[in-house]
XYZ file of C-alpha atoms in Angstrom:
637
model
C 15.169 6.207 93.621
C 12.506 8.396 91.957
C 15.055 10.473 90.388
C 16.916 6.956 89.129
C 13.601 5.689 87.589
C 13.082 9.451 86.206
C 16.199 8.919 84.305
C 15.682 5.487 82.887
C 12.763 6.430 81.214
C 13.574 9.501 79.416
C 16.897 7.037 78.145
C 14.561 4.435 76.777
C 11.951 7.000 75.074
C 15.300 8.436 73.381
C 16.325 5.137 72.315
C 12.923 4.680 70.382
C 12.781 7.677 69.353
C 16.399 6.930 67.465
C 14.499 3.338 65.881
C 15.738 1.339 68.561
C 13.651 -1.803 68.629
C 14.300 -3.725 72.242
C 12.640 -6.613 73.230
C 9.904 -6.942 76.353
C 12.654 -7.462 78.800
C 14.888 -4.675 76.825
C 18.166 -7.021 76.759
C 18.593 -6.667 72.967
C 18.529 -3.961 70.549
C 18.924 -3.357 66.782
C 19.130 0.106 65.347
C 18.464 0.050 61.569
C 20.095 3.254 60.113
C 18.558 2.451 56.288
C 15.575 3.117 54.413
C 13.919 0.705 51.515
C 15.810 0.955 48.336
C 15.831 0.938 44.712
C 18.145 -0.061 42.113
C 18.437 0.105 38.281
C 17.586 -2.324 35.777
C 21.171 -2.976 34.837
C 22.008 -3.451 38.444
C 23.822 -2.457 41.258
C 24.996 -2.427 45.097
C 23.528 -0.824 48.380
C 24.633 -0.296 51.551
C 22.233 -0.946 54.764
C 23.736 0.289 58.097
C 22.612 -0.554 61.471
C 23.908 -1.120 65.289
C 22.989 -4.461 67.234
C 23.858 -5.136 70.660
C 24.628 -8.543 70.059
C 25.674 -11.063 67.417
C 23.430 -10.724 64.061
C 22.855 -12.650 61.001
C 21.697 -10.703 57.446
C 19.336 -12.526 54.498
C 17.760 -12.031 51.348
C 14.499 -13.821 49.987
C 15.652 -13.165 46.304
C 18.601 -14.937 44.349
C 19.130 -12.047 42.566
C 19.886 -10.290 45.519
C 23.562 -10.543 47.047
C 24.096 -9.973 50.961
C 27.707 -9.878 52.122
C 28.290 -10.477 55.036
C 25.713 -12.583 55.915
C 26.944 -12.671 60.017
C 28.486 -10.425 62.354
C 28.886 -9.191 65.925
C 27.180 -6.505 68.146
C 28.232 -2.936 67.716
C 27.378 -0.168 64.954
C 28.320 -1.543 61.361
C 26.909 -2.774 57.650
C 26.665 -5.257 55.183
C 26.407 -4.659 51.044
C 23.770 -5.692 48.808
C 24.096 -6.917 45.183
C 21.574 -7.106 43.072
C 21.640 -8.682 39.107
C 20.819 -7.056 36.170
C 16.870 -7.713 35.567
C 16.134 -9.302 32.215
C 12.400 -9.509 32.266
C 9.556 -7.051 31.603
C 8.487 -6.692 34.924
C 9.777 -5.059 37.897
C 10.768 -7.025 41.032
C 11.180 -6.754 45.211
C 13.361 -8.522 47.207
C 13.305 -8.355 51.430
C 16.344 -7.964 52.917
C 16.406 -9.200 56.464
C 18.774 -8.279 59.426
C 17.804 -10.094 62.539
C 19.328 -9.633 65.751
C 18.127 -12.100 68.778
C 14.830 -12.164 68.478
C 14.370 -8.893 66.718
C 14.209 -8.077 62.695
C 14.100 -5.727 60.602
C 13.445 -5.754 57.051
C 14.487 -3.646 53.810
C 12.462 -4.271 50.541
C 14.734 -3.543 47.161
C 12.724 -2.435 44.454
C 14.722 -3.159 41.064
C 13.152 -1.258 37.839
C 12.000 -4.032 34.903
C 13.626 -4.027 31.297
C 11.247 -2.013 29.033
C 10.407 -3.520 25.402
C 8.529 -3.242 22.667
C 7.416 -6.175 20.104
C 5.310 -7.450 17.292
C 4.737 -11.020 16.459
C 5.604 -10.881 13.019
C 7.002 -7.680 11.004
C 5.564 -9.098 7.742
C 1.442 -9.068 7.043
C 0.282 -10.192 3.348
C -3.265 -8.998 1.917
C -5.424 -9.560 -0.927
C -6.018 -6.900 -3.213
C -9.611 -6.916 -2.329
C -8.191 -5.124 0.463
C -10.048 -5.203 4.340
C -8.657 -5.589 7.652
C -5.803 -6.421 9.079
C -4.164 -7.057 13.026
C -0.763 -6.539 14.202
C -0.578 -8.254 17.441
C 1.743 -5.892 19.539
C 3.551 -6.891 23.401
C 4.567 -3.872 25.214
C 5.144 -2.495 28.666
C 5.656 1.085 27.866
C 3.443 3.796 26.483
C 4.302 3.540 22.063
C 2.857 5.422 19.264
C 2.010 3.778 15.603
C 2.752 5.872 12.688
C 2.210 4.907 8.954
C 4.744 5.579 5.895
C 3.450 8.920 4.873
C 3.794 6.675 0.768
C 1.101 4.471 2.489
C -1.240 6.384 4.101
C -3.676 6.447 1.028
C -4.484 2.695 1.811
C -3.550 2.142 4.857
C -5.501 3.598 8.187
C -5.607 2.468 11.817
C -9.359 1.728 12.769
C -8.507 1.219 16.667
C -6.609 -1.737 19.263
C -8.932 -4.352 21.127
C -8.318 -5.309 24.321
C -6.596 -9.067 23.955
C -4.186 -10.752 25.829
C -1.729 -8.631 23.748
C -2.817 -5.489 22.627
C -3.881 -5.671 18.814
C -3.884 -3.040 16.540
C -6.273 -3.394 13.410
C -5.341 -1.532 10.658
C -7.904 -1.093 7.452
C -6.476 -1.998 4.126
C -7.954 -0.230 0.998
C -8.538 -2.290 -2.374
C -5.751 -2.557 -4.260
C -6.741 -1.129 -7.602
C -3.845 -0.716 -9.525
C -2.802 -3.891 -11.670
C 0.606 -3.931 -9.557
C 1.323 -5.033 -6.034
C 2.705 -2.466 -3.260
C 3.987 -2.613 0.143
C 4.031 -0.106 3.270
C 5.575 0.526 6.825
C 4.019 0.293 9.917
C 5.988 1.692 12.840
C 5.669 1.313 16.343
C 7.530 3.795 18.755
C 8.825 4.508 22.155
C 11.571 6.670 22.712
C 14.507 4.071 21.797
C 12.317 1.062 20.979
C 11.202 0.766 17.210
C 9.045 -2.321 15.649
C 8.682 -1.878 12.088
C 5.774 -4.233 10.271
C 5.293 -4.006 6.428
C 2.102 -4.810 4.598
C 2.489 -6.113 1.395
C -0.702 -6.365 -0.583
C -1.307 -8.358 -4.190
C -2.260 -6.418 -7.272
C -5.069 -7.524 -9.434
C -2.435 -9.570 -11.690
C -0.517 -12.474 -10.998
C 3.110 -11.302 -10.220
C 6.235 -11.628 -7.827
C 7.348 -8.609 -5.469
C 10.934 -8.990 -4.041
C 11.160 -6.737 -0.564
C 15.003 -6.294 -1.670
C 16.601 -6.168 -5.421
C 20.010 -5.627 -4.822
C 22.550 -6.920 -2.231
C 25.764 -6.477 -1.202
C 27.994 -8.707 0.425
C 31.397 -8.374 2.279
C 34.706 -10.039 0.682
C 34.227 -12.421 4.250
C 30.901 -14.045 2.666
C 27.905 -14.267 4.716
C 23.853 -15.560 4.210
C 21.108 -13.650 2.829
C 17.916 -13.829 3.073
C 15.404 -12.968 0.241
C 11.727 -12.826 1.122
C 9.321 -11.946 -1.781
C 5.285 -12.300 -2.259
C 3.900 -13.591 -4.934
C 0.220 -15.256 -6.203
C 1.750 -17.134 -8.721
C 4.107 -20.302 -8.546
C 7.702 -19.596 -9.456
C 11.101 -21.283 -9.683
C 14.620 -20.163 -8.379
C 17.085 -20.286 -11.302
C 20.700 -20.263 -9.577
C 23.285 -18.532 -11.333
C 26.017 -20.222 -12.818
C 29.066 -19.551 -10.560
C 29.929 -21.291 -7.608
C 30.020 -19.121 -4.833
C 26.481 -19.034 -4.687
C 23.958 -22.135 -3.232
C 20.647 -22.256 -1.362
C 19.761 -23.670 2.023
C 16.464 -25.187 0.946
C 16.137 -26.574 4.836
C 16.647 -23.215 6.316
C 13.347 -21.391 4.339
C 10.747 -20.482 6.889
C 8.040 -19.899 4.157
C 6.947 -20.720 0.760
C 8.713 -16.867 0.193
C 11.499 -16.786 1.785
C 15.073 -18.079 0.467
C 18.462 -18.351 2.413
C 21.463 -18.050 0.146
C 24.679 -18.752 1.076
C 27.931 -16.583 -0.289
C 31.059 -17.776 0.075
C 34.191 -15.933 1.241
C 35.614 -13.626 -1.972
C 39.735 -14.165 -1.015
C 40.241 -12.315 -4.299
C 40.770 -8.334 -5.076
C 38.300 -7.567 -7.638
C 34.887 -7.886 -6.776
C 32.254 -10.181 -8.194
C 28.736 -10.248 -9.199
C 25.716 -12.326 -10.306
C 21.966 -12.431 -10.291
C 19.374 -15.052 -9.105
C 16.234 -15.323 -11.287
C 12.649 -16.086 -9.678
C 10.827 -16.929 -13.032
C 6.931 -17.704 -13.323
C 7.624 -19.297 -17.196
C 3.425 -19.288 -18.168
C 3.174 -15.765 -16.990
C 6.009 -14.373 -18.532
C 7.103 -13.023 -15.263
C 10.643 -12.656 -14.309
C 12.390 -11.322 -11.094
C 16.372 -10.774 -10.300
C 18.349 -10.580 -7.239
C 21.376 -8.755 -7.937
C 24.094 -9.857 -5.377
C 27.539 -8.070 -5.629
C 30.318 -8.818 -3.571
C 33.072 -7.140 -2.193
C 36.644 -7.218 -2.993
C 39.425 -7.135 -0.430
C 39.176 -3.393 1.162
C 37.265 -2.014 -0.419
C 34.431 0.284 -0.267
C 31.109 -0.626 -2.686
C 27.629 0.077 -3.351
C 25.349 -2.454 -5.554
C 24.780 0.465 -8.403
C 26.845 3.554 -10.208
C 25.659 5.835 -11.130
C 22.359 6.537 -10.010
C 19.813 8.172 -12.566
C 16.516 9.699 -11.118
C 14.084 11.986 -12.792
C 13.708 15.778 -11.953
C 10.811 15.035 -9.393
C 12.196 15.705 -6.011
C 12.911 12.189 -4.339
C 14.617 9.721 -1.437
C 17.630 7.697 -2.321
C 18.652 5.169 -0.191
C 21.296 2.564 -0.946
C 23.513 -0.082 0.952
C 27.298 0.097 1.765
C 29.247 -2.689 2.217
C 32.638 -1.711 3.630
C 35.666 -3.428 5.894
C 36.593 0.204 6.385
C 35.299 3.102 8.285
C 34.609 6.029 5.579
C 32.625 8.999 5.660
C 30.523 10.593 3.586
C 31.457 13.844 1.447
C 28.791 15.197 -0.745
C 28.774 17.614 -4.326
C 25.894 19.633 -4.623
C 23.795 21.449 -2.361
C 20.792 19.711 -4.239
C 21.772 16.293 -2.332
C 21.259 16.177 1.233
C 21.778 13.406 3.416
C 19.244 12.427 6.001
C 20.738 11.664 9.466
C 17.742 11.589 12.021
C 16.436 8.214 11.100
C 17.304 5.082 12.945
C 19.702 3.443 10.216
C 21.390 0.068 10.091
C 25.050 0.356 9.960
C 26.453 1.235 6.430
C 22.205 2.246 4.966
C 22.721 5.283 3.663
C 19.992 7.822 2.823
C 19.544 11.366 0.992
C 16.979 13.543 0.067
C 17.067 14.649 -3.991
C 15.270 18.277 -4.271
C 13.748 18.605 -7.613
C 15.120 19.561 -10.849
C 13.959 22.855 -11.610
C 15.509 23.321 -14.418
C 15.313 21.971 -17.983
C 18.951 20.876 -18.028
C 20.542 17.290 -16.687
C 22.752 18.100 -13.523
C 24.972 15.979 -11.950
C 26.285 15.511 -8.646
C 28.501 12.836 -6.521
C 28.443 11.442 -3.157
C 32.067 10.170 -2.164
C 32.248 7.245 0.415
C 36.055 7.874 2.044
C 38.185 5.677 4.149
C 41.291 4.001 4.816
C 42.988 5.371 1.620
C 40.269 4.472 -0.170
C 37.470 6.650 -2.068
C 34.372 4.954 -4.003
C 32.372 7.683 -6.091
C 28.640 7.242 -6.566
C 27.215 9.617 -9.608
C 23.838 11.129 -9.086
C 22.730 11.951 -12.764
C 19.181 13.728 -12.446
C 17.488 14.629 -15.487
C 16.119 17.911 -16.484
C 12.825 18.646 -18.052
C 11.500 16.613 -20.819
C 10.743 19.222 -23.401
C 9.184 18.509 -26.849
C 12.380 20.717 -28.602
C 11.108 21.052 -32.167
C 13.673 18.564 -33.556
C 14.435 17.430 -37.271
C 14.953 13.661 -37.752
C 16.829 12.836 -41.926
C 18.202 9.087 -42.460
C 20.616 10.964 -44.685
C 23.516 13.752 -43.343
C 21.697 16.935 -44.070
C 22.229 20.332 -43.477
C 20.172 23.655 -41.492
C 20.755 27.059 -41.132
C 18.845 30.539 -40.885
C 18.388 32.910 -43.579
C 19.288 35.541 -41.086
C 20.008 35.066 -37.217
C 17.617 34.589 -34.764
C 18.587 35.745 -31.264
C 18.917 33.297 -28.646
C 18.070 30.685 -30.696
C 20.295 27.784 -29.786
C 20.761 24.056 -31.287
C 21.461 20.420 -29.888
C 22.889 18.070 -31.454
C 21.718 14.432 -30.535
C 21.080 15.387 -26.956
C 24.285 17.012 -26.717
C 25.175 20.390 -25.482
C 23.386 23.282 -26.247
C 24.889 26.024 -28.841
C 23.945 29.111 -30.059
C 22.947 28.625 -33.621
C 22.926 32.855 -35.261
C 23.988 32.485 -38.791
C 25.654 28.924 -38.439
C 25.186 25.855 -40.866
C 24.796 22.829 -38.925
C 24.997 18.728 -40.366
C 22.740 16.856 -39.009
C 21.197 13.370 -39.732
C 22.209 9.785 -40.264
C 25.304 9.639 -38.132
C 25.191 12.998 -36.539
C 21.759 11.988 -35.165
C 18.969 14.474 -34.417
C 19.057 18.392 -34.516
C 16.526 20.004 -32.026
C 15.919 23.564 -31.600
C 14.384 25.781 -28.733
C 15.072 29.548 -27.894
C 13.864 32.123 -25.889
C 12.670 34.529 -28.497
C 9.464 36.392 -27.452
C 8.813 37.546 -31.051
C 9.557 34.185 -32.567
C 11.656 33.420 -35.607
C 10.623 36.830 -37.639
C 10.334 36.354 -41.585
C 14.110 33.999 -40.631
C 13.456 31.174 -42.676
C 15.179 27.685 -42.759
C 17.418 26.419 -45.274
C 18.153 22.881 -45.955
C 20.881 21.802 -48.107
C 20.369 18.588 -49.773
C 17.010 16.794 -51.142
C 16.982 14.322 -48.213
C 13.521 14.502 -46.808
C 13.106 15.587 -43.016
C 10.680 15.138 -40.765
C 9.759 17.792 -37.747
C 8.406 17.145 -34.406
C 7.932 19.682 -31.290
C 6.413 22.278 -30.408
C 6.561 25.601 -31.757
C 6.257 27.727 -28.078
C 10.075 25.816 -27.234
C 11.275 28.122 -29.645
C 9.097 31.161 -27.512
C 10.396 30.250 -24.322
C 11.303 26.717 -23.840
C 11.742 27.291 -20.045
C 8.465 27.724 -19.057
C 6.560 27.037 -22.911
C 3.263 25.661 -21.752
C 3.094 28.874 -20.697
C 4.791 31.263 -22.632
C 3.243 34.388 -24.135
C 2.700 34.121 -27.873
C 0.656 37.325 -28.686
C 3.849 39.391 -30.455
C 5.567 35.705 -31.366
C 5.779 35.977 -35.421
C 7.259 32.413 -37.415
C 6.029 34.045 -40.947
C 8.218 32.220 -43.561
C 9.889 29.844 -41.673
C 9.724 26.659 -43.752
C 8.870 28.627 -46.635
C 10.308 26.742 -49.866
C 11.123 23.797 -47.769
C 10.483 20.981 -50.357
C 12.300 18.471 -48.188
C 9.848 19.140 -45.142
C 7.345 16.007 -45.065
C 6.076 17.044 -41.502
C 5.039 19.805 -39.132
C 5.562 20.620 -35.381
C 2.693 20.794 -33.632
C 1.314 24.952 -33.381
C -1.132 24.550 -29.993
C -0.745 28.214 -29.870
C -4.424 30.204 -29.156
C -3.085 33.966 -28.625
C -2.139 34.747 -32.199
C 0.010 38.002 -33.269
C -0.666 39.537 -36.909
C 1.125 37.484 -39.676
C 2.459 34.901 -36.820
C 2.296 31.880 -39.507
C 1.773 33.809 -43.243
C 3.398 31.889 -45.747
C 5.308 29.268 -42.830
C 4.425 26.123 -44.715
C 3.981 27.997 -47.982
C 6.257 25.627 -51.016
C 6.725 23.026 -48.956
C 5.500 20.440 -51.536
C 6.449 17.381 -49.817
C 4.364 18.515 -46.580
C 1.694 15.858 -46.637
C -0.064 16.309 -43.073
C -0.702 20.021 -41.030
C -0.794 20.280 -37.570
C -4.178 21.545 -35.820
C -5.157 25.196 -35.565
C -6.820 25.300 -32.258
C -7.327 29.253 -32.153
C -10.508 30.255 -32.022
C -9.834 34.124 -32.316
C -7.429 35.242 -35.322
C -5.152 38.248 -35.750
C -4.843 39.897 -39.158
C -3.226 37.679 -41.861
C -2.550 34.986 -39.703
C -2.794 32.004 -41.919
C -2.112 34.234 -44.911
C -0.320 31.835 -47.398
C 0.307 29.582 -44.992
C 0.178 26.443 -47.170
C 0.236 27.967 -50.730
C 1.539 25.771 -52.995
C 1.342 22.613 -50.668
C 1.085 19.954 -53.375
C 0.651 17.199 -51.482
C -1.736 18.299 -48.795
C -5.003 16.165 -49.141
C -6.742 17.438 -46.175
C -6.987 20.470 -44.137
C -7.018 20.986 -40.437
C -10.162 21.938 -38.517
C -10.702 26.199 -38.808
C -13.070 26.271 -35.196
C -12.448 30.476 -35.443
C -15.769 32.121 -35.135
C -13.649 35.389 -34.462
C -12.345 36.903 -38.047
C -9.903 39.372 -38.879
C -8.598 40.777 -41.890
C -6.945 38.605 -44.541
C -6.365 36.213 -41.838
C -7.380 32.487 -44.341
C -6.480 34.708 -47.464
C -5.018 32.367 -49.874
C -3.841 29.999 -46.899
C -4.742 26.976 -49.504
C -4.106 28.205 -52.653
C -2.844 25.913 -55.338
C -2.701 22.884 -53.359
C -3.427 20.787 -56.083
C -4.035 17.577 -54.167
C -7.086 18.667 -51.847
C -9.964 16.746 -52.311
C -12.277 18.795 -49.554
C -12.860 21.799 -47.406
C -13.342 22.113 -43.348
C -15.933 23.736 -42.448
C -15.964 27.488 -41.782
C -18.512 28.586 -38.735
C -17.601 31.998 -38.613
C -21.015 34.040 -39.337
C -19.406 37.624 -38.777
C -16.533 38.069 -41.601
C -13.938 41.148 -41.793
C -12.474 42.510 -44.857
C -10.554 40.100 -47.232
C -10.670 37.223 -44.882
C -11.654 34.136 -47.233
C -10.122 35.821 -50.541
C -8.349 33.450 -52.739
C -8.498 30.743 -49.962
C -8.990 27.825 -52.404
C -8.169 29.226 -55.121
C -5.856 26.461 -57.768
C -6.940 24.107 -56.191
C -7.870 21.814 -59.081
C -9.174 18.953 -57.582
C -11.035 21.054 -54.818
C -14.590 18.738 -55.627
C -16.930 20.297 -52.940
C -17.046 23.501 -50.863
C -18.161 24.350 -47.390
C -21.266 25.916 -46.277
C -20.942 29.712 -46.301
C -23.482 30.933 -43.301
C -22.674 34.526 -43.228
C -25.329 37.124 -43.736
C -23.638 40.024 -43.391
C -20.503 40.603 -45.536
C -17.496 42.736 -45.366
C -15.367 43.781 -48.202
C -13.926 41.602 -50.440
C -14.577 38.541 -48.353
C -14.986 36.128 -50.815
C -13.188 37.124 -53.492
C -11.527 34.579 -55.800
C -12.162 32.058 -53.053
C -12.666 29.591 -55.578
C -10.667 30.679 -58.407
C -10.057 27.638 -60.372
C -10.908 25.325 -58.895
C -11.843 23.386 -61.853
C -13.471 20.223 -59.662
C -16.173 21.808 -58.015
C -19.404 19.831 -58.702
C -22.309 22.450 -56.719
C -21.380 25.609 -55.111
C -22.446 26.394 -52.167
C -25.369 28.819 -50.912
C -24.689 31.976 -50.204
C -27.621 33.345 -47.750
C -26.352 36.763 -47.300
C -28.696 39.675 -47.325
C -26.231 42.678 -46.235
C -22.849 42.486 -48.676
C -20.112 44.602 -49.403
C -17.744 46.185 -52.004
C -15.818 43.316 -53.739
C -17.663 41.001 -51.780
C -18.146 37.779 -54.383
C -15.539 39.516 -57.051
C -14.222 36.617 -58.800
C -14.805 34.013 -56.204
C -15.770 31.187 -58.698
């Protein structure tokens, strides 16, 4: 008997030990082979195992959660939980009950919640007197704000307050500028992207569409066009009729639903709705293309950007798959952003060079190829161009190497020896070169009397690549437009390095020349300006001489006989060099007062025949030198 009893209880402290749970008089048992579980968000099934020694029943406190079966009888076995997908933000239990007699045992299911991220309203207007601004924000994960890096200037994030939904206050900077702008807000977390954009007014009344251009599919569909504006305006419809509002559909004073109706033809069709403010003046389009049957189509071609680098993004409509095939290493498309089917974007790298380029990005599908031209322009370079209402006529006394010519904005040709029409229907000839010594004593011909103006500058014919900064001390243009009686104007001469003789006698015959550019140096080089406008009838001014450095013969004769000047600039120089002011003035008749002279010490034949006839002069001027030279005043009245 004491062994019996021995043996009993080592069976029922094994049976515990295993999880089974008997009642007091230990008639009924129920082993429970299964842990608490957890399931997915999206769903899923279980299995819970167990062994009863009599007939059981199985239950669930949740109607998302499935038992089968719900009975059974005694003996080792299981039963298969189902649980829905969970649609809300939180996560959820349900109990799971197996009961056997009077004994239960219980499995909680823990199903994950649907994560999500949102913002009450992606669109947040502000005055242009600028201040804050709150984005109310409902989220259940951990998210990050970022601002478009275009919009960072004006728009910073001061901090969130603790709401009922978490707000995020951004500070909006005045709005100086007379025109409105708008920037991106973006919330993140890993999948989940909100995207709010803050449009703020510009000191003047005006309309800002968020979208110009859109394109439809041949099937039809409605758009929506939301715009800000300070002003009132009016929708002007276009006159075809596969376009119409829905006036009961708008959801604010900005935003308009139009409806476009199915194109069943081939050729695709266009048309633009006007949002007019009439007492303003102020005028906004919607340009809305739409598709053909298959057919592949963006809203613009080609595409023309400047030489800055830049984004390009564009919409596709398509009712074929295509892919994208790209010319031009220059154009890169950008594929890590979260894009909207058929939203294309590229990157443009800048334009380095001073020529236009040209690329193309080909859409492809379904036997079917659409083009897009990229046309970016090269650098805007003041050529030094000749403009004649009459066909005219250049070439070079004697070639200049690589000087080339251009022809209306055409191409660009090497020029040597070559005598090129220009003018009236020809349009424009520029010049520019790449001639570190300049032009030498090359001069230009022309071949008829029709006047001609010039424009440019004079360092495109240095090095027109880089000509802002080109080096001009050895650059030499000495007779260019020499004898150029049909020259009315000059290009501009910025140049402050000067090389001996760079403009002697440039300008010098050119008796239709009735302005000079300005003469900015204010250190010389020998003969510099030596003749430069001898003979310049027409010239009734001079250009400002700042030079306080001299240098031999370097104004020497540079207005002689320019019969039409009325005055002198002044000359500030108080340290002279040998022959620098000779025969400066001199024939020039109706010369009727002369400039201070403030040197006192003189150097050799400085002012000699300065004034040679100059038959006008009313008073001469003092001369306060104490120290002169050989020659010094020989002549000079």
């Amino acid at each position: 008997m004491a062994l019996l009893a021995i043996m009993l209880l080592f069976a029922a402290c094994s049976r515990e030990s295993e999880g089974v749970i008997a009642n007091e008089n230990s008639e009924t048992t129920l082993t429970l082979k299964t842990t608490d579980q957890t399931v997915p968000q999206t769903g899923g099934t279980l299995v819970i195992s167990f062994n009863a020694s009599a007939n059981w029943t199985a239950s669930s406190d949740q109607s998302w959660c499935h038992v089968s079966p719900s009975n059974g009888k005694f003996g080792t076995t299981s039963v298969t939980v189902t649980c829905d997908e969970n649609a809300t933000y939180d996560e959820r239990n349900a109990v799971v009950t197996i009961k056997c007699g009077k004994l239960s045992r219980n499995v909680t299911v823990t199903q994950k919640q649907k994560d999500g991220l949102l913002v009450t309203s992606n669109k947040v207007e502000v005055e242009a007197i600028g201040g804050e601004a709150t984005i109310e924000l409902q989220t259940n994960v951990d998210c990050t704000c970022s601002i478009d890096e275009n919009a960072q200037s004006w728009i910073s994030i001061v901090g969130t307050r603790a709401l009922t939904t978490k707000s995020i206050v951004l500070n909006i900077e005045s709005n100086e500028k007379s025109t409105p702008r708008s920037g991106k807000v973006t919330f993140s977390s890993g999948d989940f992207k909100e995207e709010v954009t803050i449009y703020q007014q510009g000191s003047k009344p005006t309309i800002i569409l968020t979208q110009n251009e859109y394109t439809v599919s041949s099937s039809g569909e409605t758009i929506k066009v939301e715009l800000k504006s300070n002003i009132d305006y009016s929708v002007q419809m276009p006159d075809v009729d596969w376009i119409s509002e829905v006036s009961t559909r708008a959801v604010s004073t900005y935003t308009h639903y139009f409806v476009i109706s199915e194109n069943t033809s081939y050729d695709s069709r266009s048309a633009e709705i006007i949002f007019k403010n009439v007492s303003d003046g102020i005028t906004e389009k919607v340009s809305v293309t739409q598709l053909q049957k298959n057919a592949i189509i963006v809203a613009k071609n080609p595409y023309v950007i400047s030489r800055d680098a830049t984004h390009l993004d564009f919409s596709v409509n398509s009712n074929v798959d295509f892919r994208v095939s790209i010319s031009g290493s220059w154009i890169k498309q950008v594929s890590t952003r979260a894009l909207s089917e058929h939203k294309l974007y590229f990157d443009i790298e800048e334009n380095t060079s001073v020529d236009d380029r040209e690329g193309t990005i080909s859409l492809i599908g379904d036997n079917i190829k659409q083009d897009i031209t990229i046309l970016q322009k090269g650098g805007d370079l003041p050529y030094v161009t000749f403009t004649c209402d009459e066909i005219q006529t250049l070439r070079m006394s004697s070639s200049v190497e690589y000087l080339e010519y251009s022809l209306n904005n055409g191409k660009w040709t090497t020029l040597g020896t070559s005598t090129v029409e220009f003018g009236g229907e020809y349009g424009d000839l520029s010049l520019r070169g790449r001639a570190y010594t300049g032009t030498g004593s090359s001069r230009i011909i022309f071949g008829s009397t029709a006047k001609v103006i010039c424009s440019g500058d004079i360092r495109t014919l240095i090095d027109y690549t880089n000509y802002e900064d080109a080096f001009t001390g050895q650059a030499v243009f000495k007779n260019l437009f020499k004898d150029c009686v049909q020259l009315m104007s000059a290009p501009v001469l910025p140049v402050t390095n000067l090389a001996d003789n760079c403009y002697a006698s440039m300008f010098k015959g050119c008796t239709s020349l009735k302005s000079v550019p300005n003469l900015p140096a204010t250190t010389l080089a020998s003969f510099c300006y030596f003749e430069m406008f001898s003979g310049c009838t027409s010239l009734t001014s001079t250009p400002d001489l700042p030079a306080t450095t001299l240098a031999n013969g370097c104004y020497s004769a540079m207005f002689s006989r320019c019969a039409s000047l009325t005055s002198a600039p002044d000359l500030p120089a108080t340290t002279l060099a040998n022959y620098c002011y000779s025969s400066m003035f001199s024939g020039c008749t109706s010369l009727a007062s002369a400039p201070d002279l403030l040197a006192s010490t003189l150097a050799s034949s400085c002012y000699s025949y300065m004034f040679s006839g100059c038959s006008s002069l009313t008073s001469t001027p003092d001369l306060p030198a104490t120290t002169l030279a050989n020659y010094c005043y020989s002549s000079m009245f």
